[in-house]
Coordinates of C-alpha atoms in Angstrom, one line a residue:
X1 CA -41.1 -35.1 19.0
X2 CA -43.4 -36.5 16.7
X3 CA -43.3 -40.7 16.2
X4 CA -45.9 -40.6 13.2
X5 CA -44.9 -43.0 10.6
X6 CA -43.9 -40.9 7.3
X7 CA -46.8 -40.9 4.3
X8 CA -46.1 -43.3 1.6
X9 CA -47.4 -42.8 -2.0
X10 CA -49.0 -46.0 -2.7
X11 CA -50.4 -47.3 -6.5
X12 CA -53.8 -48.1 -6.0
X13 CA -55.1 -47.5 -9.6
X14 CA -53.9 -47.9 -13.1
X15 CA -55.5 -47.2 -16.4
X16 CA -53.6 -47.8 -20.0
X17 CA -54.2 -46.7 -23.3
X18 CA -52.1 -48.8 -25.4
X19 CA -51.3 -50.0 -29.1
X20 CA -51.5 -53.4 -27.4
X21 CA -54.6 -52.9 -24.9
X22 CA -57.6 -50.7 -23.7
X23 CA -57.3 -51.3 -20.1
X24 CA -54.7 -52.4 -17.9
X25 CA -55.9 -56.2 -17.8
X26 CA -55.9 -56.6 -21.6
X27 CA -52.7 -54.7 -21.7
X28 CA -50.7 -57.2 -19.6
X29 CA -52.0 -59.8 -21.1
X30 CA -50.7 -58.7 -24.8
X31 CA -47.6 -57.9 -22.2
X32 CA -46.7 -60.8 -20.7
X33 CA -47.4 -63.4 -24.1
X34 CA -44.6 -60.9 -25.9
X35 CA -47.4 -59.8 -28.4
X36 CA -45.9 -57.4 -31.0
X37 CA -48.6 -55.1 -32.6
X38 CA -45.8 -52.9 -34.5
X39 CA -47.6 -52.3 -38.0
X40 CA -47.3 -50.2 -40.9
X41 CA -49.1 -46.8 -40.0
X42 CA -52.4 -46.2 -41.5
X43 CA -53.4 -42.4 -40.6
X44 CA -54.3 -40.4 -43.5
X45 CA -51.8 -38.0 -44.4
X46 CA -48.9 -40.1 -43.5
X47 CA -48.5 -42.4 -46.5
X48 CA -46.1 -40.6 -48.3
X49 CA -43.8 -40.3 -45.3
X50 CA -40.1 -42.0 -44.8
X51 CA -41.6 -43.0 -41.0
X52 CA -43.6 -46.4 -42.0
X53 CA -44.0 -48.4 -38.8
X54 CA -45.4 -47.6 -35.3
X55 CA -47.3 -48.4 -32.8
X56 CA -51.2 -47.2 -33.3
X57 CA -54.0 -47.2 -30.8
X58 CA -57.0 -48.5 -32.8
X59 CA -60.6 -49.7 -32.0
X60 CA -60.6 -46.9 -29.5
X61 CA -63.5 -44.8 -29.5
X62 CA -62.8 -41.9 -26.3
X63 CA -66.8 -41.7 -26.2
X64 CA -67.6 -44.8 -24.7
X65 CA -65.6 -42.9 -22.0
X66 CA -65.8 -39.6 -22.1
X67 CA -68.6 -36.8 -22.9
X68 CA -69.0 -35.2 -25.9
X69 CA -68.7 -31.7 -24.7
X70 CA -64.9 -32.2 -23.4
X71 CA -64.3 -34.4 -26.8
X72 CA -65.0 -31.6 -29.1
X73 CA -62.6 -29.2 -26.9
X74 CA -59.7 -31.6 -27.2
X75 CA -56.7 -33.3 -29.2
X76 CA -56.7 -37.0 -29.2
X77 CA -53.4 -36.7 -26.6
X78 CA -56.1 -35.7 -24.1
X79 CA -58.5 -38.2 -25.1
X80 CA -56.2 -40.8 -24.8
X81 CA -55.3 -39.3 -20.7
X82 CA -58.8 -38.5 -20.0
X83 CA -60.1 -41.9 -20.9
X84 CA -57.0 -43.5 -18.8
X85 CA -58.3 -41.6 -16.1
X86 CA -61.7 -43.0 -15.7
X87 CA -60.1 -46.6 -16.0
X88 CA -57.5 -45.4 -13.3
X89 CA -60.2 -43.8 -11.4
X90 CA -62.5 -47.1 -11.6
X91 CA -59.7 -49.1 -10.9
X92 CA -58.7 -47.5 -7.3
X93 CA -62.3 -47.7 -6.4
X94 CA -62.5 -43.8 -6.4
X95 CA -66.3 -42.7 -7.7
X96 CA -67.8 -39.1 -8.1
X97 CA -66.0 -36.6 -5.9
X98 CA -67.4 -35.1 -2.6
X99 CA -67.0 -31.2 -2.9
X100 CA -65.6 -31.7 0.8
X101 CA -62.7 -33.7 -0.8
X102 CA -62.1 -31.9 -3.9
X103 CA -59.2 -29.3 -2.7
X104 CA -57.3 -32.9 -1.3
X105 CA -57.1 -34.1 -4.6
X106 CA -54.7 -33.3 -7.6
X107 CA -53.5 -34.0 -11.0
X108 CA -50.2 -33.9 -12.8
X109 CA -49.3 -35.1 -16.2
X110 CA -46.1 -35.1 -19.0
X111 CA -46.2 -34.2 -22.1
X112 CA -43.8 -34.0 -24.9
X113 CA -45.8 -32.4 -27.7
X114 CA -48.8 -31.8 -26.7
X115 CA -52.0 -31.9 -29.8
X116 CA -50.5 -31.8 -33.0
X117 CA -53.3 -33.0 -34.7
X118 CA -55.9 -30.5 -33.3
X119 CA -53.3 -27.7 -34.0
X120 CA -52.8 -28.9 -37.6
X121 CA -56.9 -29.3 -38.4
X122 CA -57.5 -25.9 -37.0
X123 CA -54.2 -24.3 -39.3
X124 CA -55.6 -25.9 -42.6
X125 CA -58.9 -24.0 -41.6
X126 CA -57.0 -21.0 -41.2
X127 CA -54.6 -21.4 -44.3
X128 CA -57.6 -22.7 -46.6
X129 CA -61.3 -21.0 -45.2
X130 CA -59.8 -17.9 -43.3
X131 CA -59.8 -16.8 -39.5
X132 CA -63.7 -17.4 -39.4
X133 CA -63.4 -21.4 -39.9
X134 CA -60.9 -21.6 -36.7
X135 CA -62.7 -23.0 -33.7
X136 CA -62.1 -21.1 -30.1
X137 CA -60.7 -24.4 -28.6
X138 CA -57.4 -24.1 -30.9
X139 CA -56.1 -21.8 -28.2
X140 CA -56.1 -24.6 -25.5
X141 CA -56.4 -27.9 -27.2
X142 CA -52.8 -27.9 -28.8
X143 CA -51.1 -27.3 -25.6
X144 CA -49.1 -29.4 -23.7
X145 CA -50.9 -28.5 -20.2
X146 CA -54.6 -29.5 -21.9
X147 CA -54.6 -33.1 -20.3
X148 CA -54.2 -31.8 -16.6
X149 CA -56.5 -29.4 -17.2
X150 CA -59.0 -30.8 -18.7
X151 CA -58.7 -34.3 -16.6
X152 CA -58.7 -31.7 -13.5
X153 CA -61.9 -30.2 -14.9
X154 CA -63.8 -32.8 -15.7
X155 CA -63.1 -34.6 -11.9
X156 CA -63.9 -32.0 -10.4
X157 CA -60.2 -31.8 -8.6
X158 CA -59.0 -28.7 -7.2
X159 CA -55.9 -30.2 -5.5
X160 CA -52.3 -29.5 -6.4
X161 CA -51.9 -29.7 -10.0
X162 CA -49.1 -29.3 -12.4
X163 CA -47.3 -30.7 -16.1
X164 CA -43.9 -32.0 -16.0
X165 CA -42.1 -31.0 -19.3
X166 CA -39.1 -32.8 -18.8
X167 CA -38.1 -34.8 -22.2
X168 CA -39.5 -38.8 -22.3
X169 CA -38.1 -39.0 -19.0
X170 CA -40.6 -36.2 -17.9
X171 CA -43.1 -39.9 -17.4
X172 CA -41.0 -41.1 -14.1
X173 CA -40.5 -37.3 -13.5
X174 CA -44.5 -36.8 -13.0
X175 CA -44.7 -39.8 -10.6
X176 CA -42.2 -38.4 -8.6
X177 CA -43.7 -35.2 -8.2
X178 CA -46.7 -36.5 -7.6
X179 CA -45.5 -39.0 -5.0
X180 CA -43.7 -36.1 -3.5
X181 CA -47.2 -34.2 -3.2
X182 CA -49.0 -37.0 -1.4
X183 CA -46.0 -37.2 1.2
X184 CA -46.4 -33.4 1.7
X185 CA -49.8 -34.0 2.6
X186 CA -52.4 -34.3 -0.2
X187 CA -54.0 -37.0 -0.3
X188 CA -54.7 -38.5 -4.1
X189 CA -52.7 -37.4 -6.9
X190 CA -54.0 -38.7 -10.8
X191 CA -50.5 -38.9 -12.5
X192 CA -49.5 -39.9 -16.0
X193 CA -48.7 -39.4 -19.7
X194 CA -50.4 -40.1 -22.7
X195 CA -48.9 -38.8 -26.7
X196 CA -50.4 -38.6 -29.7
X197 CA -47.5 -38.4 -32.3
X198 CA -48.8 -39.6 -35.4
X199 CA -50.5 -36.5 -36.9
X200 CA -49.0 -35.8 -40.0
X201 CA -47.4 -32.3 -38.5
X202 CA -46.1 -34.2 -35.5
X203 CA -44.4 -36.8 -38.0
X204 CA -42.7 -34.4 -40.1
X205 CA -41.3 -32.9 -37.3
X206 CA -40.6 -36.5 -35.7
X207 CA -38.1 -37.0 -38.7
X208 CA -35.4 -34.4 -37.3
X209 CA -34.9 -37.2 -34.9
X210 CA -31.7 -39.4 -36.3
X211 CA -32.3 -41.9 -33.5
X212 CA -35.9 -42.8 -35.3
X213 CA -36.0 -45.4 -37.4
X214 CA -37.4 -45.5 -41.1
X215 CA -37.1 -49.2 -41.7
X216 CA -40.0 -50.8 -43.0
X217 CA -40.3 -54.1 -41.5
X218 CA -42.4 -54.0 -38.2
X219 CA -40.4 -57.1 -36.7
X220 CA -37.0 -55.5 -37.3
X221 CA -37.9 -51.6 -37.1
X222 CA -37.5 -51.8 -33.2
X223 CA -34.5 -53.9 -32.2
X224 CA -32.1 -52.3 -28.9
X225 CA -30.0 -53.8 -27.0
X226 CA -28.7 -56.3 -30.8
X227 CA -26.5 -56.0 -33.2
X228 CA -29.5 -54.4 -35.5
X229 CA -30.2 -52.3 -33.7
X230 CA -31.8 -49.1 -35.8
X231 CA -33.2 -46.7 -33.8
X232 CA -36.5 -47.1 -32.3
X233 CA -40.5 -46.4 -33.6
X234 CA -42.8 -43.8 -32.3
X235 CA -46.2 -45.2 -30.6
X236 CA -49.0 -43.6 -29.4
X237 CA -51.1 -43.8 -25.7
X238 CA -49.8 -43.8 -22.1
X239 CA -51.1 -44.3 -19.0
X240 CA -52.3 -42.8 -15.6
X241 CA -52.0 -44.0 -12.3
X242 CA -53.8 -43.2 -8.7
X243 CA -50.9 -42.5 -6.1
X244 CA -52.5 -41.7 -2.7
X245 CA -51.5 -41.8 0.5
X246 CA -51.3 -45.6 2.1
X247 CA -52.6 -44.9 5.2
X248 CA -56.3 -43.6 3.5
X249 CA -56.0 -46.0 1.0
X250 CA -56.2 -48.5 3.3
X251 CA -58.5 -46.8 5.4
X252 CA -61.4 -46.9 2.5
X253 CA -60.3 -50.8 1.9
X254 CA -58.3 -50.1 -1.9
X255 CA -55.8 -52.3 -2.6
X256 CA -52.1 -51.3 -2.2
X257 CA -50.8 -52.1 -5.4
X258 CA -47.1 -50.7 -5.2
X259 CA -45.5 -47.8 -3.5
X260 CA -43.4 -44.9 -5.4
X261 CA -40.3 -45.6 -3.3
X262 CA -37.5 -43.9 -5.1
X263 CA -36.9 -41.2 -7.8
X264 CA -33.9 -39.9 -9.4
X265 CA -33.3 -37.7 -12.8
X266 CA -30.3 -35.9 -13.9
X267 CA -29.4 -34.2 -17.1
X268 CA -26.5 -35.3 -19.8
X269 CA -27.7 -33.3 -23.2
X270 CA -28.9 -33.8 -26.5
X271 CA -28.2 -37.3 -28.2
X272 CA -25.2 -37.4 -25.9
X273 CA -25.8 -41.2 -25.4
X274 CA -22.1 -42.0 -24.5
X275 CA -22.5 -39.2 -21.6
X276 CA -26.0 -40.9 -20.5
X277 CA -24.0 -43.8 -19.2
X278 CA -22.8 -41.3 -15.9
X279 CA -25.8 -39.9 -16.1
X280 CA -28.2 -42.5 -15.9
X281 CA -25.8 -43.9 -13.7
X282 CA -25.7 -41.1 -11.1
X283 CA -30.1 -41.3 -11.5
X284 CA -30.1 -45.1 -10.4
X285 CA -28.1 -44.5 -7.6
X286 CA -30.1 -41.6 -6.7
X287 CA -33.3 -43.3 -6.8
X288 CA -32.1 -46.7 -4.6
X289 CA -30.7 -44.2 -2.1
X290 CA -34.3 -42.4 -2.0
X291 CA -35.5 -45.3 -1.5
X292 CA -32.8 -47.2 0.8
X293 CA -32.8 -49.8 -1.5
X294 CA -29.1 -51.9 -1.9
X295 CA -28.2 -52.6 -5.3
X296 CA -29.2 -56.5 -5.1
X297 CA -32.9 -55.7 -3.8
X298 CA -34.0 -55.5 -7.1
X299 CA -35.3 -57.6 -9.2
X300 CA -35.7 -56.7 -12.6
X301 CA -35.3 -53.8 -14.6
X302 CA -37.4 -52.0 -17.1
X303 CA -35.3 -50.4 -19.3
X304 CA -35.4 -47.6 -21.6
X305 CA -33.8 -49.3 -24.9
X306 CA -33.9 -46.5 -27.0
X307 CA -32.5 -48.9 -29.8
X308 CA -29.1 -46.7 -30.9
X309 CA -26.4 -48.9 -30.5
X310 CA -24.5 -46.3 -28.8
X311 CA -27.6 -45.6 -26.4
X312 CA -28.1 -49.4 -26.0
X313 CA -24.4 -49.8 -25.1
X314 CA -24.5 -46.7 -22.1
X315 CA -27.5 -48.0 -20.5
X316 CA -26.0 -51.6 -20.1
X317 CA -22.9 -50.0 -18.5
X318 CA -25.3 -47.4 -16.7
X319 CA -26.9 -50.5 -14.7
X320 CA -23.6 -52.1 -14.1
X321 CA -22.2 -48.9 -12.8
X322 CA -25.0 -48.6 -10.6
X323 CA -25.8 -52.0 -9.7
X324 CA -22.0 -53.6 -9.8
X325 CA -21.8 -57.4 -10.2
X326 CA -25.8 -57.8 -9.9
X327 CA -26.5 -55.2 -12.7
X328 CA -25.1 -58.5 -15.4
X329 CA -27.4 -61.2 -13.0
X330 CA -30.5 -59.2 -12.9
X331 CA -33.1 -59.6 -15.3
X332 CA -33.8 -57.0 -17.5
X333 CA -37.1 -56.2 -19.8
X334 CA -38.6 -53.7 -22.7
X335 CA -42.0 -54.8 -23.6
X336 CA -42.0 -51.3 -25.4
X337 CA -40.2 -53.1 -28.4
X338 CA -44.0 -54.7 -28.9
X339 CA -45.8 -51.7 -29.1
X340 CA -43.5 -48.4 -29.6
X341 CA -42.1 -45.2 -27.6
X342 CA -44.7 -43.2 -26.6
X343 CA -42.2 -41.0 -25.6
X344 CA -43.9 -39.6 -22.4
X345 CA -46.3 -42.0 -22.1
X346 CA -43.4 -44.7 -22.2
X347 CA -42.1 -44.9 -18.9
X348 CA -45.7 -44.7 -17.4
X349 CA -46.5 -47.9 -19.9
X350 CA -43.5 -49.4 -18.4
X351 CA -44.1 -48.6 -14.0
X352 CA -47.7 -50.1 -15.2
X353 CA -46.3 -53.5 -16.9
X354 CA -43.9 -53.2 -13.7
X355 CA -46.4 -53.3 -11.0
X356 CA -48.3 -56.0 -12.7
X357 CA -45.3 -58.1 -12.8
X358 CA -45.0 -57.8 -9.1
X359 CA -48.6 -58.7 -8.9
X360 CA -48.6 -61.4 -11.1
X361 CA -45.0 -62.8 -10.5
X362 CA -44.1 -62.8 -14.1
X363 CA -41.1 -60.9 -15.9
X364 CA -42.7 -60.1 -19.6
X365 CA -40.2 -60.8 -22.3
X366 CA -38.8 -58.2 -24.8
X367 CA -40.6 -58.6 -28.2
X368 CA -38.4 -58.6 -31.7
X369 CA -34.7 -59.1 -29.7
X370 CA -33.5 -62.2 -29.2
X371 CA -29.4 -61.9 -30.5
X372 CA -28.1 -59.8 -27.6
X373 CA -25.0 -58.4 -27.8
X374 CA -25.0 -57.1 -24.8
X375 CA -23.5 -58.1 -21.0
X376 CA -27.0 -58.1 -19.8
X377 CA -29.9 -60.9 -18.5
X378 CA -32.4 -60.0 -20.9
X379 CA -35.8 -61.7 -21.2
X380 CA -36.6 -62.5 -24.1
X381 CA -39.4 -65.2 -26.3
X382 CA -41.6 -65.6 -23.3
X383 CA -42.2 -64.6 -19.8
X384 CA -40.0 -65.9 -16.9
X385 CA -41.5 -66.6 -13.6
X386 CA -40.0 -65.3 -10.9
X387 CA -40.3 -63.7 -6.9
X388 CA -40.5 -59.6 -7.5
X389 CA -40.4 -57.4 -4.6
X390 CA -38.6 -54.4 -6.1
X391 CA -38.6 -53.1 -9.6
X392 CA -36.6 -50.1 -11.3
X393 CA -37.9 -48.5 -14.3
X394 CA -35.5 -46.5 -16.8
X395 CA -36.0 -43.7 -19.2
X396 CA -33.8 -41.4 -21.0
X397 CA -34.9 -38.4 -23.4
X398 CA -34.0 -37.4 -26.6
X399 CA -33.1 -34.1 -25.4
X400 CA -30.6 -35.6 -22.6
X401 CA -33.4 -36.5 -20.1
X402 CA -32.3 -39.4 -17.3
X403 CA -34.6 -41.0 -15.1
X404 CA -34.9 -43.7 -12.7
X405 CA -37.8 -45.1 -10.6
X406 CA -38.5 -47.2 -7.8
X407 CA -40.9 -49.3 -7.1
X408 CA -42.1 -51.7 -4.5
X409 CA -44.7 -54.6 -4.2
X410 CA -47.6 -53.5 -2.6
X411 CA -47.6 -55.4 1.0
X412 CA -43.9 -54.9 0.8
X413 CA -42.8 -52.6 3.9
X414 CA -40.6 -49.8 3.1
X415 CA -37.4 -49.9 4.4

């Protein structure tokens, strides 16, 4: 009978594409001072529509990362993940590829939408010049499986590879799988989201949405979890994490920066927030059971705040039904109210900001909320020191999407 210790999936790289930062440094640092970079949007096209405020990317130029060969092929939702990926990538300490190693690594990414603004460029040609005018990347660029692809591609990695398409929640849903793929035996998985929602087409069809919020003022547009609560605002970005296996990340000398301990997701339907509150419920217990985590080993929670009143009010019961009398003592977070839902690439914002916070020993406030009407220890104005071993990160979907994730301290020894 075999005695060899079970492969964990440990963090050892993180790259971020963010409203608020271009790398995963400058984006804590915009996370833990509570910086809120909500502004009126400013792409052209979108001036005349009732969606005013959200969270941009801007000053990001994708070639000072990427060739210009896989540029021209791709919507700026790739360009975000691809250039996430080389920070990721340059983070974990993980250069060019060895051809010997290329079948050990993988890639697996969410996606919402996929490249609505790619797709809507090449349509006009079509609509306006004819057939001729439509370049041959239209047939790959717009779709929601482009990222893994081309981040595959370009790496070189002919591991394992895969796209979650799973609702928001599909971000936590991606880690899992990918955690699940190192513990099966490969031995580096590139994992994240990144969305690009703020193409004209993807607007219009953004507006369907009755939990999206139309109110003009960036400091109040995006305000869950209060009594002004409004919906929330779209954002664009994501991230991408390395998750390999412990053992050979140690083995090379990379630093263990958390370890994917615990994954849960269920399914409650459409805008069904009330029935979220059993669903995301049942996720959270799911996830600490994964990872046999009690209830009071965690330290603060990352929550989904969709900003609905309704929604608000099921995930504060969610985390008491799942945490019982420490889901009202622990603290809770949502830098996202700074900088946006980027639907997908919103829960992989949020397991970034988390592992940083166990790194740096800081809980980030929650930008824009401060009159909570909620039963729940939410930090808010600036960040509060404190001891985190154990973080759990929330997400729900529009579609009826739950999700809940795990997360340990690097260091920390898994129970």
């Amino acid at each position: 009978m075999s005695t060899q210790r079970p492969r964990r999936a440990a963090v050892t790289g993180i790259g971020v594409i963010a409203p608020n930062g271009l790398r995963a440094d400058a984006y804590w640092k915009s996370v833990r001072e509570g910086l809120g970079v909500l502004d009126r949007i400013t792409r052209e096209g979108c001036e005349y529509l009732p969606l005013r405020v959200a969270g941009e990317v801007r000053a990001f130029d994708a070639a000072d990362l990427i060739e210009e060969r896989f540029l021209v092929q791709t919507d700026r939702f790739s360009h975000f993940a691809m250039a996430a990926t080389v920070l990721a990538l340059d983070d974990a300490g993980l250069g060019a590829v060895d051809p010997e190693e290329a079948y050990d690594i993988g890639v697996v990414t969410a996606a919402g939408s996929g490249g609505g603004e790619f797709g809507q460029r090449e349509l006009q040609k079509l609509w306006g010049q004819g057939s001729r005018f439509v370049g041959p990347y239209q047939s790959i660029a717009w779709f929601y499986a482009a990222s893994t692809g081309q981040i595959s591609i370009r790496g070189g990695f002919k591991g394992p590879c895969g796209v979650v398409a799973s609702d928001e929640a599909g971000g936590l849903d991606a880690i899992a799988h990918a955690a699940r793929g190192v513990r099966r035996g490969t031995g580096v998985m590139v994992v994240g989201a990144a969305e690009a929602p703020l193409a004209p087409y993807s607007m219009v069809c953004q507006l369907a949405y009755p939990e999206l919020s139309t109110v003009e003022d960036p400091d109040r547009a995006y305000r869950p979890f209060t009594e002004g609560a409004c919906g929330f605002v779209p954002a664009e970005g994501g991230a991408m994490l390395v998750v390999e296996d412990e053992r050979r990340a140690r083995d090379r000398g990379a630093a263990v920066r958390a370890v994917v301990a615990g994954h849960a997701a269920t399914f409650t339907g459409a805008s069904q927030w009330e029935r979220s509150r059993e669903g995301l419920a049942h996720a959270i217990r799911g996830a600490l059971a994964e990872a046999d985590c009690a209830p009071e080993e965690i330290d603060v929670v990352f929550a989904d705040a969709l900003g609905v009143p309704a929604a608000d009010r099921a995930e504060a019961l969610a985390i008491a039904d799942a945490l019982g009398a420490h889901g009202t003592r622990v603290p809770v977070t949502a830098p996202k109210t700074g900088i946006g839902r980027a639907y997908c690439g919103a829960p992989l914002l949020d397991t970034a900001a988390a592992v940083l916070a166990m790194e740096h020993g800081q809980i980030p406030p929650t930008p824009n909320v401060f009159d909570i009407c909620h039963d729940l220890d939410l930090v808010t104005s600036n960040a509060r020191p404190a001891e985190l071993r154990t973080a759990l990160v929330l997400s729900r979907g529009l579609m009826g999407s739950n999700a809940a994730l795990v997360v340990r301290r690097g260091g920390e020894h898994a129970r």
